[in-house]
PDB file of C-alpha atoms in Angstrom:
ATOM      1  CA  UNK A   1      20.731 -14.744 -19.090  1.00  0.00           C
ATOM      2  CA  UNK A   2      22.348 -13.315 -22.190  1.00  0.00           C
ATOM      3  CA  UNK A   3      24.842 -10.837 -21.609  1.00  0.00           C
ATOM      4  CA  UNK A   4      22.958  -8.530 -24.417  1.00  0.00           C
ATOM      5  CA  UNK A   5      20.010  -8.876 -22.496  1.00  0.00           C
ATOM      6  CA  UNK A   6      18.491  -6.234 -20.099  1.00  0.00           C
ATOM      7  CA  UNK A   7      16.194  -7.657 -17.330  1.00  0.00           C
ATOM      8  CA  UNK A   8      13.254  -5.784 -17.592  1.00  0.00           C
ATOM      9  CA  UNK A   9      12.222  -3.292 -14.354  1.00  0.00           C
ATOM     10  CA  UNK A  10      10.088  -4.906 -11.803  1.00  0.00           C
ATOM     11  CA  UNK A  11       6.639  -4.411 -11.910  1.00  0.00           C
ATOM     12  CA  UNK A  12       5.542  -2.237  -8.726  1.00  0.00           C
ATOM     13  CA  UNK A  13       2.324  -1.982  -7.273  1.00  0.00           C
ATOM     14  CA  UNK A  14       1.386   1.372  -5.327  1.00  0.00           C
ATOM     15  CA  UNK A  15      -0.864   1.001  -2.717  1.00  0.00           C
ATOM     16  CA  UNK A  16      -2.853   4.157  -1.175  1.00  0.00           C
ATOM     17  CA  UNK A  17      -5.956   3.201   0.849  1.00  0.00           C
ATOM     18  CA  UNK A  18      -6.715   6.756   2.725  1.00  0.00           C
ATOM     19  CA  UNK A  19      -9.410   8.579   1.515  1.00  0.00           C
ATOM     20  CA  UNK A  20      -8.353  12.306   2.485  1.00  0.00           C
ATOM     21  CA  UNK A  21      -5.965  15.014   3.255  1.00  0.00           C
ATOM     22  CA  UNK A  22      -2.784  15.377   1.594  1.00  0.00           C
ATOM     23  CA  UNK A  23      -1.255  11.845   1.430  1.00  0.00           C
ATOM     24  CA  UNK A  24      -3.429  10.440  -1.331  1.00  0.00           C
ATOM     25  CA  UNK A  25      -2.168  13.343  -3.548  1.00  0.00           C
ATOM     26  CA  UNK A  26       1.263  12.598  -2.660  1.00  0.00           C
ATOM     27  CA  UNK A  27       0.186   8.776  -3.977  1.00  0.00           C
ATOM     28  CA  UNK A  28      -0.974   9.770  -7.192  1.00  0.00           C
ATOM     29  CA  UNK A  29       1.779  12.048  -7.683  1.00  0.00           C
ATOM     30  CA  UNK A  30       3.826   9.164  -6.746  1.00  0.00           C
ATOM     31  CA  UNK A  31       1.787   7.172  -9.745  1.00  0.00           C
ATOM     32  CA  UNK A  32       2.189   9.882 -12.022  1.00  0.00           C
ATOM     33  CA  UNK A  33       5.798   9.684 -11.688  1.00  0.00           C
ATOM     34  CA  UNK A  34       6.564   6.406 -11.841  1.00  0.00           C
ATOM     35  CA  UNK A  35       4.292   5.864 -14.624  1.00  0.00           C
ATOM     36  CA  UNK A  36       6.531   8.334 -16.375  1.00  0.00           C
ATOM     37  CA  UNK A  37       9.861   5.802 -16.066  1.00  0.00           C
ATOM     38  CA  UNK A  38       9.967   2.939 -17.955  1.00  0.00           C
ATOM     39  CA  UNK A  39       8.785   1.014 -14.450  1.00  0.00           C
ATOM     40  CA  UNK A  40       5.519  -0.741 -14.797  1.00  0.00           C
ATOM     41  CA  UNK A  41       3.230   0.504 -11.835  1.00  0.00           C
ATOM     42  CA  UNK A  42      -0.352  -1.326 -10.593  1.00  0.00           C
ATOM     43  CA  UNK A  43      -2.172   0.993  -8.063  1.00  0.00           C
ATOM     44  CA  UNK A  44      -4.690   0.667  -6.012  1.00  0.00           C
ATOM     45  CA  UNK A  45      -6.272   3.526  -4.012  1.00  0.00           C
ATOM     46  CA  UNK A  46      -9.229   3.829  -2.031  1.00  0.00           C
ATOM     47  CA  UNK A  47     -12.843   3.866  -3.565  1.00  0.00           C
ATOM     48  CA  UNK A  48     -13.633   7.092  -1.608  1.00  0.00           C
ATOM     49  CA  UNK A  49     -10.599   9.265  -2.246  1.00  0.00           C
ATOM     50  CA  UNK A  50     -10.638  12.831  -2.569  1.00  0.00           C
ATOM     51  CA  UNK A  51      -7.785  12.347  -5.127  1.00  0.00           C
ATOM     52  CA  UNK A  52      -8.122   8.761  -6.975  1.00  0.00           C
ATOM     53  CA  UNK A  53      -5.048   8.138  -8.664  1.00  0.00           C
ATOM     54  CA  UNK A  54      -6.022   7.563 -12.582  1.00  0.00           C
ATOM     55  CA  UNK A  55      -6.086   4.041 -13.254  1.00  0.00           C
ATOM     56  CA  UNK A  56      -6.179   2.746 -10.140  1.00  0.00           C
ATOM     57  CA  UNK A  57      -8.040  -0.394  -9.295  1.00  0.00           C
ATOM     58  CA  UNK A  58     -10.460   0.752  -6.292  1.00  0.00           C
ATOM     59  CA  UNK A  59     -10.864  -0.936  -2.802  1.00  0.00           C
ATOM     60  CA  UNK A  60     -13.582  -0.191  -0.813  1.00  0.00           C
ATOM     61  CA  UNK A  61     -12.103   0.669   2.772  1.00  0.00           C
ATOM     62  CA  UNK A  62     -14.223   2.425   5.897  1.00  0.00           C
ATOM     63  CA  UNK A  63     -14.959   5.523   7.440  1.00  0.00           C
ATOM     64  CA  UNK A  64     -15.754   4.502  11.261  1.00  0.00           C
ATOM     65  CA  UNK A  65     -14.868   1.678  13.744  1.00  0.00           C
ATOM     66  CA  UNK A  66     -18.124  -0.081  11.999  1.00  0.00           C
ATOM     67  CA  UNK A  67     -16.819  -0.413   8.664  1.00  0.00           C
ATOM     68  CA  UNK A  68     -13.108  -0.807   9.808  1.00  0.00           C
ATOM     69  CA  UNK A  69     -14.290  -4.549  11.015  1.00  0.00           C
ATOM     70  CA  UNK A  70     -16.506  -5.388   8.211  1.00  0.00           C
ATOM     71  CA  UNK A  71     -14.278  -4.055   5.629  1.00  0.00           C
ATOM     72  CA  UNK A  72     -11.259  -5.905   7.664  1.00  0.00           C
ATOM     73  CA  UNK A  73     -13.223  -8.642   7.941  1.00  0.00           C
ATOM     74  CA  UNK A  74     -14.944  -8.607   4.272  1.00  0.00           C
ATOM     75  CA  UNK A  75     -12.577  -6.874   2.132  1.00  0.00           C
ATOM     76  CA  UNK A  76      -9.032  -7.306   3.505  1.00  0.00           C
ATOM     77  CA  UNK A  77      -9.259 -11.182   2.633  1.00  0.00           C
ATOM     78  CA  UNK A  78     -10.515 -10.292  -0.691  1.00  0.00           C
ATOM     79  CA  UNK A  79      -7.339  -7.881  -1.324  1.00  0.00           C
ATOM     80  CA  UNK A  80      -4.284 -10.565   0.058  1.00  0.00           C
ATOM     81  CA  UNK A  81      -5.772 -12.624  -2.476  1.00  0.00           C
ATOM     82  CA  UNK A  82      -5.501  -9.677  -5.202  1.00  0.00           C
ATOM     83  CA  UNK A  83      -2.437  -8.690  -4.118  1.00  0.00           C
ATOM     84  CA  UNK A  84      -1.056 -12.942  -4.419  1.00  0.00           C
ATOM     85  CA  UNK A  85      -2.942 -13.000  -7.426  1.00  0.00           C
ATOM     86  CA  UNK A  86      -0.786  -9.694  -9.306  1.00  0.00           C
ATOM     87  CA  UNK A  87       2.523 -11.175  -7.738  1.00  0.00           C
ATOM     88  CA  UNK A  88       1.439 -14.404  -9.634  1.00  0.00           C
ATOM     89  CA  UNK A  89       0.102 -12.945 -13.004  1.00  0.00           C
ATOM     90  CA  UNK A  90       1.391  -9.172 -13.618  1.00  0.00           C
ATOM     91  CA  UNK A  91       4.786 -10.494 -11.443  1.00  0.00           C
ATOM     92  CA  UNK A  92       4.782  -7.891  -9.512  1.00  0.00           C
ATOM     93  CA  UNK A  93       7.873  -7.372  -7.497  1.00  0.00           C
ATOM     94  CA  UNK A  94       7.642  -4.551  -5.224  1.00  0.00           C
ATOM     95  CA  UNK A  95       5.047  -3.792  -3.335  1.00  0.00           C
ATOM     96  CA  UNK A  96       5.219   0.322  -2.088  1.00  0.00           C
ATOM     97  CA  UNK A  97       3.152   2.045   0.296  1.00  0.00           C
ATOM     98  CA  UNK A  98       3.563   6.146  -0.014  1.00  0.00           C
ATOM     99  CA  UNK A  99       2.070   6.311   3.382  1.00  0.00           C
ATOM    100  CA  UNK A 100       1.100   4.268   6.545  1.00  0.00           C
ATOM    101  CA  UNK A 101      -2.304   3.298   6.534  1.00  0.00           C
ATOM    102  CA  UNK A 102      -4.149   0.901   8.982  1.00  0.00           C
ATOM    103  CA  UNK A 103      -4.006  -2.286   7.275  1.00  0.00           C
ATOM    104  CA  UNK A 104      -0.601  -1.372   6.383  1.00  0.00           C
ATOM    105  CA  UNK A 105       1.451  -3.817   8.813  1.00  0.00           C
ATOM    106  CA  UNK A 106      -0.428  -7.138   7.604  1.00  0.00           C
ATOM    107  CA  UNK A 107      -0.398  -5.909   3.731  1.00  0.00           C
ATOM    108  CA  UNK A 108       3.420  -5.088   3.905  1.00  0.00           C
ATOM    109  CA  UNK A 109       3.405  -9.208   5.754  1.00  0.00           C
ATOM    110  CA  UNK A 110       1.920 -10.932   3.646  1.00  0.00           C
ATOM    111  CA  UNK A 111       3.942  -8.898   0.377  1.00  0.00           C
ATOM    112  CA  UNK A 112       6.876 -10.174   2.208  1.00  0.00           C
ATOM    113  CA  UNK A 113       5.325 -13.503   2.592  1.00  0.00           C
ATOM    114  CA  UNK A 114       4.629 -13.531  -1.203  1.00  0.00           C
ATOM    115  CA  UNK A 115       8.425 -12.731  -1.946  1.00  0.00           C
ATOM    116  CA  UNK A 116       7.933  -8.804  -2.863  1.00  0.00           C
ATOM    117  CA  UNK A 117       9.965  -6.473  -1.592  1.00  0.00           C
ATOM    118  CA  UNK A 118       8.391  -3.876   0.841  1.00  0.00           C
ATOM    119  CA  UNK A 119       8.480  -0.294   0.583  1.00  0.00           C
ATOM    120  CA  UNK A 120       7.233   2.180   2.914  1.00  0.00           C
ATOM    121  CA  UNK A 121       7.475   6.118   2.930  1.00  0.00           C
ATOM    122  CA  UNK A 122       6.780   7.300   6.282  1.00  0.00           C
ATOM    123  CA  UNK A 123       5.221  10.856   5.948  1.00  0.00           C
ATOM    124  CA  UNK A 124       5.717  11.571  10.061  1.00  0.00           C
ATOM    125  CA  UNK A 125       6.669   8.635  12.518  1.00  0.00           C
ATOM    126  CA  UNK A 126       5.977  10.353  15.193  1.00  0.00           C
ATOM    127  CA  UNK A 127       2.432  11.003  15.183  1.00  0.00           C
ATOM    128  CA  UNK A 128       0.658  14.463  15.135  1.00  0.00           C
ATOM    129  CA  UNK A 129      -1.268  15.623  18.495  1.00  0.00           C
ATOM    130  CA  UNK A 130      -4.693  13.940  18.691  1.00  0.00           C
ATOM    131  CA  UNK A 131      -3.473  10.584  16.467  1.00  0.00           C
ATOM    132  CA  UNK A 132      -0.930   9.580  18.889  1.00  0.00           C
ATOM    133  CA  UNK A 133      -2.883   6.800  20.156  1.00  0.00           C
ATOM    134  CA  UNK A 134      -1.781   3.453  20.901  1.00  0.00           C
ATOM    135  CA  UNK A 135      -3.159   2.040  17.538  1.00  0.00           C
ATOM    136  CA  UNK A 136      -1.946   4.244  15.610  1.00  0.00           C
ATOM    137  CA  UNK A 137       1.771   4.039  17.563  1.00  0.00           C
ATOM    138  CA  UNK A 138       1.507  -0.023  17.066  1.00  0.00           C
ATOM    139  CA  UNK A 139       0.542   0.058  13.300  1.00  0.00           C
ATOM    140  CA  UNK A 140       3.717   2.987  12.699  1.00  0.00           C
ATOM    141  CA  UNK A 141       5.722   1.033  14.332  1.00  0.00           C
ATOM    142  CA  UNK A 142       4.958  -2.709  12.830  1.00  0.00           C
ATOM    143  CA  UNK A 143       4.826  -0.709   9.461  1.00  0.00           C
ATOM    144  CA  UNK A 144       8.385   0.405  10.211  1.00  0.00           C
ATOM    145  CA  UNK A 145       9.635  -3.612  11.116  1.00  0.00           C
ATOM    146  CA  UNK A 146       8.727  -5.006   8.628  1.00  0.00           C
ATOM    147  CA  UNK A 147       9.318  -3.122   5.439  1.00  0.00           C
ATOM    148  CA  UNK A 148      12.260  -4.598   3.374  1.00  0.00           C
TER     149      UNK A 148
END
């Protein structure tokens, strides 16, 4: 590399898949920022989303245990091979999750897997009272492993 040369910023793709409540606002905040550096940001949000990030390329995700295994078993597949197909063409570098969602564990994987770095903001590890299940306890705490 020249010595007068600047590498250019990775490219980072955001990814917020919940649909409600205050985290997908924090995620397109999050866009909105970075967006305003001289970073180049690829987001994808949730198709549903009470606050779609502008932009955003939208994944269909679920609502109830029904669509959680047809969209995991339909649309997950369909969005590793998204996600390898930006790392390959928009060389995307860093992959960053605002929040912990449930395909979160196997999406921050396989970005790993891909050679991304992994970024994860955890908004509460320790879960509120009524979500402190044993999924949701697995998936915070696979989430937190294997970020980079």
């Amino acid at each position: 590399m020249d010595g007068d040369q600047v590498s250019a910023p990775p490219t980072i793709l955001l990814v917020s898949l919940g649909r409600n409540g205050g985290l997908p606002k924090y995620a397109a905040a999050i866009s909105e920022a970075l967006e305003a550096t001289n970073h180049r940001c690829i987001s994808l949000c949730a198709s549903g989303s009470e606050h779609p990030i502008a932009g955003a390329w939208r994944i269909p995700t679920y609502r109830n245990m029904l669509t959680l295994v047809l969209s995991s078993l339909l649309v997950l597949p369909l969005l590793l091979l998204f996600v390898a197909t930006l790392r390959l063409v928009a060389r995307v570098r860093v992959v960053y999750f605002p929040y912990v969602h449930t395909w979160t564990p196997l999406l921050l994987l396989w970005a790993r897997l891909l050679g991304c770095r992994a970024v994860v903001t955890f908004h509460d590890y320790r879960p509120h009272f009524g979500e402190a299940g044993l999924m949701t306890r697995l998936i915070l705490w696979a989430a937190s492993r294997l970020a980079t």
